[in-house]
Each structure stands twice: as structure tokens, then as C-alpha cells.
Amino acid sequence: MIVVLVGGVVAGTGLTLATVAPALVIGLVATVGSIEVLRRRAGRRALREGPTHNAAIGTTVAGSLVQARTIGSVTISGPPRPSFEEALNDAADRLAESLRRQCREEEERRKIQDPIPLPVRWELAPDHVMDHWANICCSAPGAVPRPLSLSGQLDEIAEVFGRVPSKRLVVLGREGSGKTTLTIRFVLDLLAARTGSGDSVPVIFSLASWDPTTMTLRRWMAAQLERDHPGLAEPGPGLAAPGSGAPTLAAALVDNDRILPVLDGFDEIARGLHPLALERLNGNARMSLLLTSRRTEYSAAVAVTDVLTSAAAVELIDLSPADLDNYLPRTTRKATATSTAWDPVLRHLRDHPQHPASAQLAGVLTTPLMVALARTVYSDSPDRDPWKLLDTDRFSTPAALEGHLLDSFIPTVYRDQPPAYRERVPHWLGHLAQHPGRLPSGDGAQDVGEPGTRDLAWWQLGGILGRSSRMCVIGLVSGLAFGLVDWLVMWFVAWQAWGYGLVPALGTGLLNGVSFGSVSGLAFGLANGLKHGDAACEPSRVRVRLLGGKSVGRKEFASRLLSGLLGGFGFAVVVWLVDVLLIGLTQGYPSGFAAWVETGLRGGLLTGLLYGPSAGLVFTIMAMLEAPIDIESVVTPFDLLRVNRTAVLIQLLAFGLVLGTAGGILHGCGNGWFGIDDWIAFGAVGGLGGGLAYGLGLTAWGQWVALVRIWLPLTGRLPWAVGAFLEDAHRRGVLRQTGAVYQFRHARLQDRLAGACRSAR
């Protein structure tokens, strides 16, 4: 029986043979203990082809990306390479267009302009959180500038920012006061005002994921751009030679001040790191920026270290009863010719402002978040009467009333779904709310050392499981896939080629499948844990191009070829040995245990010499087919998933074609030592079984399938159609899109869902 090749266990594990304990089986050591694959960046033929990946080769090969609409495109000869300045201009323009589309769609989903904007106003912040006016106004020495008038409302944010000579503005506000809404409008207004390619592109960055102890601000911003816009992850023209590990196009945009950072959520940085983060921001004192934060966290950081250099500060103010009168009635249908369901409630607030119910409701409805929730729960549901919000027996405290609005939001937006499904939604969302590496603290900040992100990236959702659980699930799914293919193929071979009866052939195939599946499951589970640890398997940021691909350096070819050789050889040795010993165990080792071990090692070495070169050839072919992703190609979180999925399927096809062709050559030239049964097993088991096991075990898409599409739904923590569920939650306004990831529309909602899920356990 010919053994399957799984060279991918070696690729990208980051191990050497010396790092694996001697107690491991020798073949398993060879499988998971190859050299660390060098990180390389491939060059580009032209800027319009878009940049490529920034990932280790193990991830890159496994997840080489295919964009369906670009398969088969042919580039006879690339256009002349643009100059450095032209490259930056073009990248900035394309990035601006992508951001304009995303922000516009996000604003529409949040109903910010429907039917009119909810009033978001601000006034000048207290003097102690701002720098000297001389620094803000960039005044000459000795000049005494007058304070600027910076009060305004939502549609004036870009204009107000333009009044600040230093182009550094801090926006403070309490929870739910509209800071994120303001950042979206700010980006849209600045993008609309761009007059040329040299103008900076405003980009929203969620500061929760920044760790100022390990990464500089500019480097972190470049990494976020590469994650959200894979086309910026490649060295641009004039930066360096292809494959040299040069700064990426994203880094060039940041370093050349082509990006205007909109830093959202300073308060969400890990607790205890706010002063250090402020110092790091002041290390970029000449960088234009807009920063948002809750006032408490920002004021505390300022008290410990210093204000944000040259930055003015404004503070969002509460909504007034007049704002409610002008907004809420226009969000719902008429109850009579002249009134709506909100009119009696608003009249009670005006006529009896001192009444406990009026004071409580008026106090709750001072933030855009709570008004938006009240609008969704009562304006968008004609069968609900907002008068119940004045029931102080049911809602005895403002916290109880806010909790009611938060808890009612999910059932309201899913009211068109069947009751059974609607009851499960909070449970599923609760698990997602606990996912991104930490449990929300409830006060916005997190503890020092916690990962610090509220991002819901599809490749990270498996983090709901612990490291050991992930290793077991990956090993189980990979082993089952490999074992099932091997069982079916070897049953057919034993039945048709070896003359076994139907039932004995099934038994022989099952025995072979168990040995192959168990070893491959152990290998892939272990390799996954050793390679990734507690981190997620990052998706590759390249696509596969069948024609007109780019060139790859010789060193890249060599590293991939070597990974395939070592991985295929090592896996063949251990699987063949285990298979032979398992068969001998069923027969009692009639010729002695040592003889069976010798037979297993001899067969493993022989098949390793067949599978190693085949694996190296597959990896090299995939390197030749890699091509950059256009900046505009990945515009939603699941576009990148679909590109990764297609790439894995193409790699699976490559495994089958290479191994099938190699088997045919051996059969034709082998003078009888390589029979038709060996050919079938070599191609089918190695190509399909090995390709599936590798794809499921060591690629981002495969782990999405194993963990998120199979295991978590099987255990009831997520729905079966996870991707459709997340996209639907985004459409309903539960989630918001931030670049290539989702986030809950507000941290308060996420914390509420996470707390309810923990309480239900």
C-alpha cells in the first residue's frame, strides 16, 4: 500500500528536528520538525495587479488565494513599473475609493441619515486635557494666539478639524455618546473633500488591538492596513527589489504621511497602558490625527504623563429634550393624522420633567446609543408602545431601563425569524461576544497583558476553543478525512486488484484507514499546536493565478521544495511503519516483531523517496502560480475567506494531478514493481486524502471549516451557517464592518451579550 504525502505538516511549523522530544516517533518528528520556512515577499509585475502576502510560507502555500473573476487572466508583459510617487498616489486613490464605499454602506446600515441625522454636538473640552494654544495654533515664539471656536455638530466635524492648525484633535465623550458615528462621518467628509492624489487618506483604526509595549504606532497602523487591504501588503515600486522583505506599500503610505489616522477607542487600550500609549502618540508629534476616547480614561492618562502634543480637544454633549422631539416622531409611522406613538411620551417629558419616570427616561435618552436602541425597539416595531418606558415599577433604575433597551434590541431586529431560531440567536451572539481573546471587563478597558481586540475575524473564531481543544479537533477532522479516503480507496483496491471478497476488502481498507487516519490526525494536530500555539492561523494574502503569474525568487523555490521533500519523506516513513505494525499486530507478528519493523522502515523509506519529490513539486508549482490581490478585491470580511477557499481547492487539485501523473510514470516504467493498484493508491490516497488533511489542518480556511463550520455548531455554540449568520447580523445592524473584520456595533452591546451567555452556563 502506497502512503499518502502530507508535506504541508512541515511547512511553516517553525521547528527544527532538534526541538522535538526524542520520545516522539521518528517519522512524526520528521513530519512536524522541518526547518523554519523563510518569510519572503514576492515582487509585483505592476501596481495594478495589486500587492501580495505578508505571511509565512506554510500559511501562504496552504492558503494561496484565488479571486474567481481573475482566474485565467493573462499578462503577456507587464506595463512599465511606475515611479515611487506614482505608486503611492495610485495606492492612495484606490484605498480612498474602497474606504468611501465601506463607510457609506456602514452609515446606511446604522441609519445615521435615516430620516435625519441624530444630533451629535460638541463643545470645547476643559483646558487641562488640551495642549497650549500656542502649540495647537503652531504660533511663532512669543505670539499669544486666541482660543479657537471649535463647537459644532455632526456635519461640521471635517470643517472643525480644518480649523485646527496642528491638525490634531481629541474627541471625548461618555459611553454611547456617538464617537464612532462621528468618525464615520469625518472620514466620508474628508474623502469627499480630497482634491488630489497627494491628499492624505483618512482611515479608522480601532485602538483596542494596539499594544504600545511591543509595536510602534506607525508599524501597527501599517499592519492593520495590510490586514484590511491585502493589496497594500507588497513592496511598492521603488521601495526595494522583489522578495527582499522591504517595507510594504502600506508602510510607505504611513511613513510618507499619506494616511490620516482616525484612532477610535483610546479607552479600549489595555488597562494600565494608557499613559504609555499617550507617550507613544506624542512620539509622533507631527502626525495629523483625530483621536476618540472616553473622558475618564483620557483624563487619567493625561494626569500621569502629559496631554497629546499640539492637540485641541472637544467633548460630546448630551442630547436635549428638544433633540428627542425633533427626531423620534420622524422615525416611526403615524398613529393618527397628527401624532405618533412617541408624542404622548415626549409630551410627558416636557410637561412633567420632575416626575421620577420622566427624569429617568430623559436621563437615559441623552446618548445617541440609547436613542438608537429606543428607535429600533419601538419605532421600527409598530406593535410596541414606548409608553412602557415610563413604567418605574418595571424599570426602577436607569440601569434597568438601559438593560431593557439592550436586551430588547436583538429580539427586535430578528423578529422576522421563527421563534425557535430567535431564541438561539442571543446564545450564539453571546459566544461570539466572548470570543476575541478576552472577556470584556464591562468598563471598556481591559487588563494589562490581555490581547485587546473586539474584532471578529473569520480566521480567529476558532479561538472560542482553547489551544488543546483546537489541536484535538484539528487532528480529529484531518485524521477522519484522511482515513476515510484511504479506507474507500484501499477497499476498492483490495476488492478489485487483490482479489479479496467484498467484506474482507472492507476490513482491510478499514484497518489501513485507521492506521493512516490516526497517524495523520496526530501529526496535523501536533503540527497545528506547535506552529500556531494560541494564535490563529492567518490567511494568506495572495491569490492563485493559472496564467500570467508572477516570478518567485530562487530562494523561495528552494525553501518550498525542501519543505515538501522533508515533509513527504518523514510522513511516509511513519505512516508506512505504523500501518505495517498494525497489520502485523492483527496477525501476531508471525515472523517476529523486528522483521515487521524492518519491513515497515524499508517500505517507508521507499515511499518517502516517491512522496517527497512529489510534495516539493506541488509546493513549487503553487509558488509559481501565486499572484497579488488587488486593493479593491477584498472589500468584505468574507471575500478573503472565499479567496482562501478557492486557493485550497486548487492546491488539492494540484496534489491529485502531480501524484497521479507521477504514479502513471512509475507504473509505465516500473517493469511490474509499481502495479495499477499502487498507482491508484498513490494518486487517490495521496492526492485526495493528503490534500484534504493538509488543507483542513494547516490552512486558515481549513481550520475555519474544522472548528467553526463543524465543531462549534456541533457543540451548539454557533449556527451551522456561520458565515451567513455573521453577514446577516451585519445587515441587521448587530455587527459593523471594520476593514476585513466585524465588530459588535457597540462595546456595551457586546458586554451585555457576553455577560448573559456566561450567566446562562
Short mmCIF file of N, CA, C and O in Angstrom, two decimals, residues 19 104 121 124 146 154 166 185 231 234 242 251 256 304 354 451 454 480 528 583 595 606 631 635 758:
data_model
loop_
_atom_site.label_atom_id
_atom_site.label_comp_id
_atom_site.label_asym_id
_atom_site.label_seq_id
_atom_site.Cartn_x
_atom_site.Cartn_y
_atom_site.Cartn_z
N THR A 19 14.31 20.33 18.10
CA THR A 19 13.35 20.85 19.07
C THR A 19 12.31 19.83 19.46
O THR A 19 11.52 20.08 20.34
N ARG A 104 -19.69 54.51 3.54
CA ARG A 104 -21.04 54.87 3.11
C ARG A 104 -22.03 53.75 3.42
O ARG A 104 -23.13 53.99 3.93
N ARG A 121 -23.48 66.72 18.92
CA ARG A 121 -22.85 68.03 19.06
C ARG A 121 -21.74 67.97 20.10
O ARG A 121 -21.69 67.06 20.93
N LEU A 124 -16.04 72.86 23.38
CA LEU A 124 -14.63 72.81 23.74
C LEU A 124 -14.45 72.06 25.06
O LEU A 124 -15.19 72.27 26.02
N ARG A 146 -5.28 83.45 20.13
CA ARG A 146 -6.57 83.40 20.81
C ARG A 146 -7.14 81.99 20.69
O ARG A 146 -6.90 81.28 19.71
N LEU A 154 -22.54 67.20 13.93
CA LEU A 154 -22.04 66.08 13.16
C LEU A 154 -21.55 66.45 11.76
O LEU A 154 -20.45 66.05 11.36
N SER A 166 -2.72 72.61 13.85
CA SER A 166 -1.86 71.45 14.04
C SER A 166 -2.43 70.18 13.44
O SER A 166 -1.74 69.17 13.31
N ARG A 185 -18.59 59.77 9.80
CA ARG A 185 -18.92 61.00 9.07
C ARG A 185 -17.65 61.80 8.74
O ARG A 185 -17.52 62.37 7.66
N GLY A 231 -3.98 44.19 -0.72
CA GLY A 231 -3.21 44.74 -1.82
C GLY A 231 -2.11 45.69 -1.39
O GLY A 231 -1.25 46.04 -2.20
N GLU A 234 2.39 44.42 -0.19
CA GLU A 234 3.52 44.10 -1.06
C GLU A 234 4.44 45.30 -1.20
O GLU A 234 3.97 46.44 -1.23
N PRO A 242 12.00 42.85 -5.51
CA PRO A 242 11.01 41.86 -5.08
C PRO A 242 11.65 40.78 -4.23
O PRO A 242 12.75 40.33 -4.47
N ALA A 251 3.22 50.41 4.60
CA ALA A 251 4.20 51.13 5.41
C ALA A 251 4.66 52.40 4.72
O ALA A 251 4.89 53.43 5.37
N ASN A 256 5.07 58.09 4.74
CA ASN A 256 5.08 59.31 3.93
C ASN A 256 3.86 60.17 4.19
O ASN A 256 3.53 61.05 3.38
N VAL A 304 -1.18 61.44 34.44
CA VAL A 304 0.03 60.68 34.74
C VAL A 304 1.20 61.12 33.88
O VAL A 304 2.34 61.19 34.35
N GLN A 354 -40.13 66.88 36.28
CA GLN A 354 -39.68 66.46 37.61
C GLN A 354 -40.24 65.10 38.03
O GLN A 354 -39.83 64.56 39.05
N PRO A 451 -5.10 40.34 25.16
CA PRO A 451 -4.88 40.60 23.73
C PRO A 451 -5.44 41.92 23.25
O PRO A 451 -4.87 42.54 22.38
N ARG A 454 -11.62 43.68 19.87
CA ARG A 454 -13.03 43.31 19.77
C ARG A 454 -13.35 42.85 18.35
O ARG A 454 -14.51 42.76 17.97
N LEU A 480 -9.84 12.02 10.26
CA LEU A 480 -11.04 11.40 9.70
C LEU A 480 -11.09 11.55 8.18
O LEU A 480 -11.45 10.61 7.46
N ASN A 528 -0.24 21.71 14.15
CA ASN A 528 -1.04 22.92 14.32
C ASN A 528 -0.73 23.61 15.64
O ASN A 528 -0.55 24.83 15.69
N ILE A 583 -0.96 -4.01 10.97
CA ILE A 583 -1.35 -5.25 10.29
C ILE A 583 -0.68 -6.45 10.95
O ILE A 583 -1.30 -7.50 11.16
N ALA A 595 11.37 -8.17 12.44
CA ALA A 595 11.22 -8.30 10.99
C ALA A 595 10.13 -7.37 10.47
O ALA A 595 10.26 -6.78 9.39
N LEU A 606 11.19 3.77 0.99
CA LEU A 606 10.92 3.72 -0.44
C LEU A 606 9.81 4.69 -0.83
O LEU A 606 9.95 5.47 -1.77
N ILE A 631 -6.13 45.88 -4.53
CA ILE A 631 -6.55 46.60 -3.32
C ILE A 631 -8.06 46.53 -3.15
O ILE A 631 -8.58 46.40 -2.05
N VAL A 635 -13.25 43.42 -0.09
CA VAL A 635 -13.98 44.56 0.44
C VAL A 635 -14.90 44.17 1.58
O VAL A 635 -15.46 45.04 2.25
N ARG A 758 -22.50 34.01 29.83
CA ARG A 758 -21.80 33.42 30.97
C ARG A 758 -22.77 33.07 32.09
O ARG A 758 -22.63 32.02 32.74
#
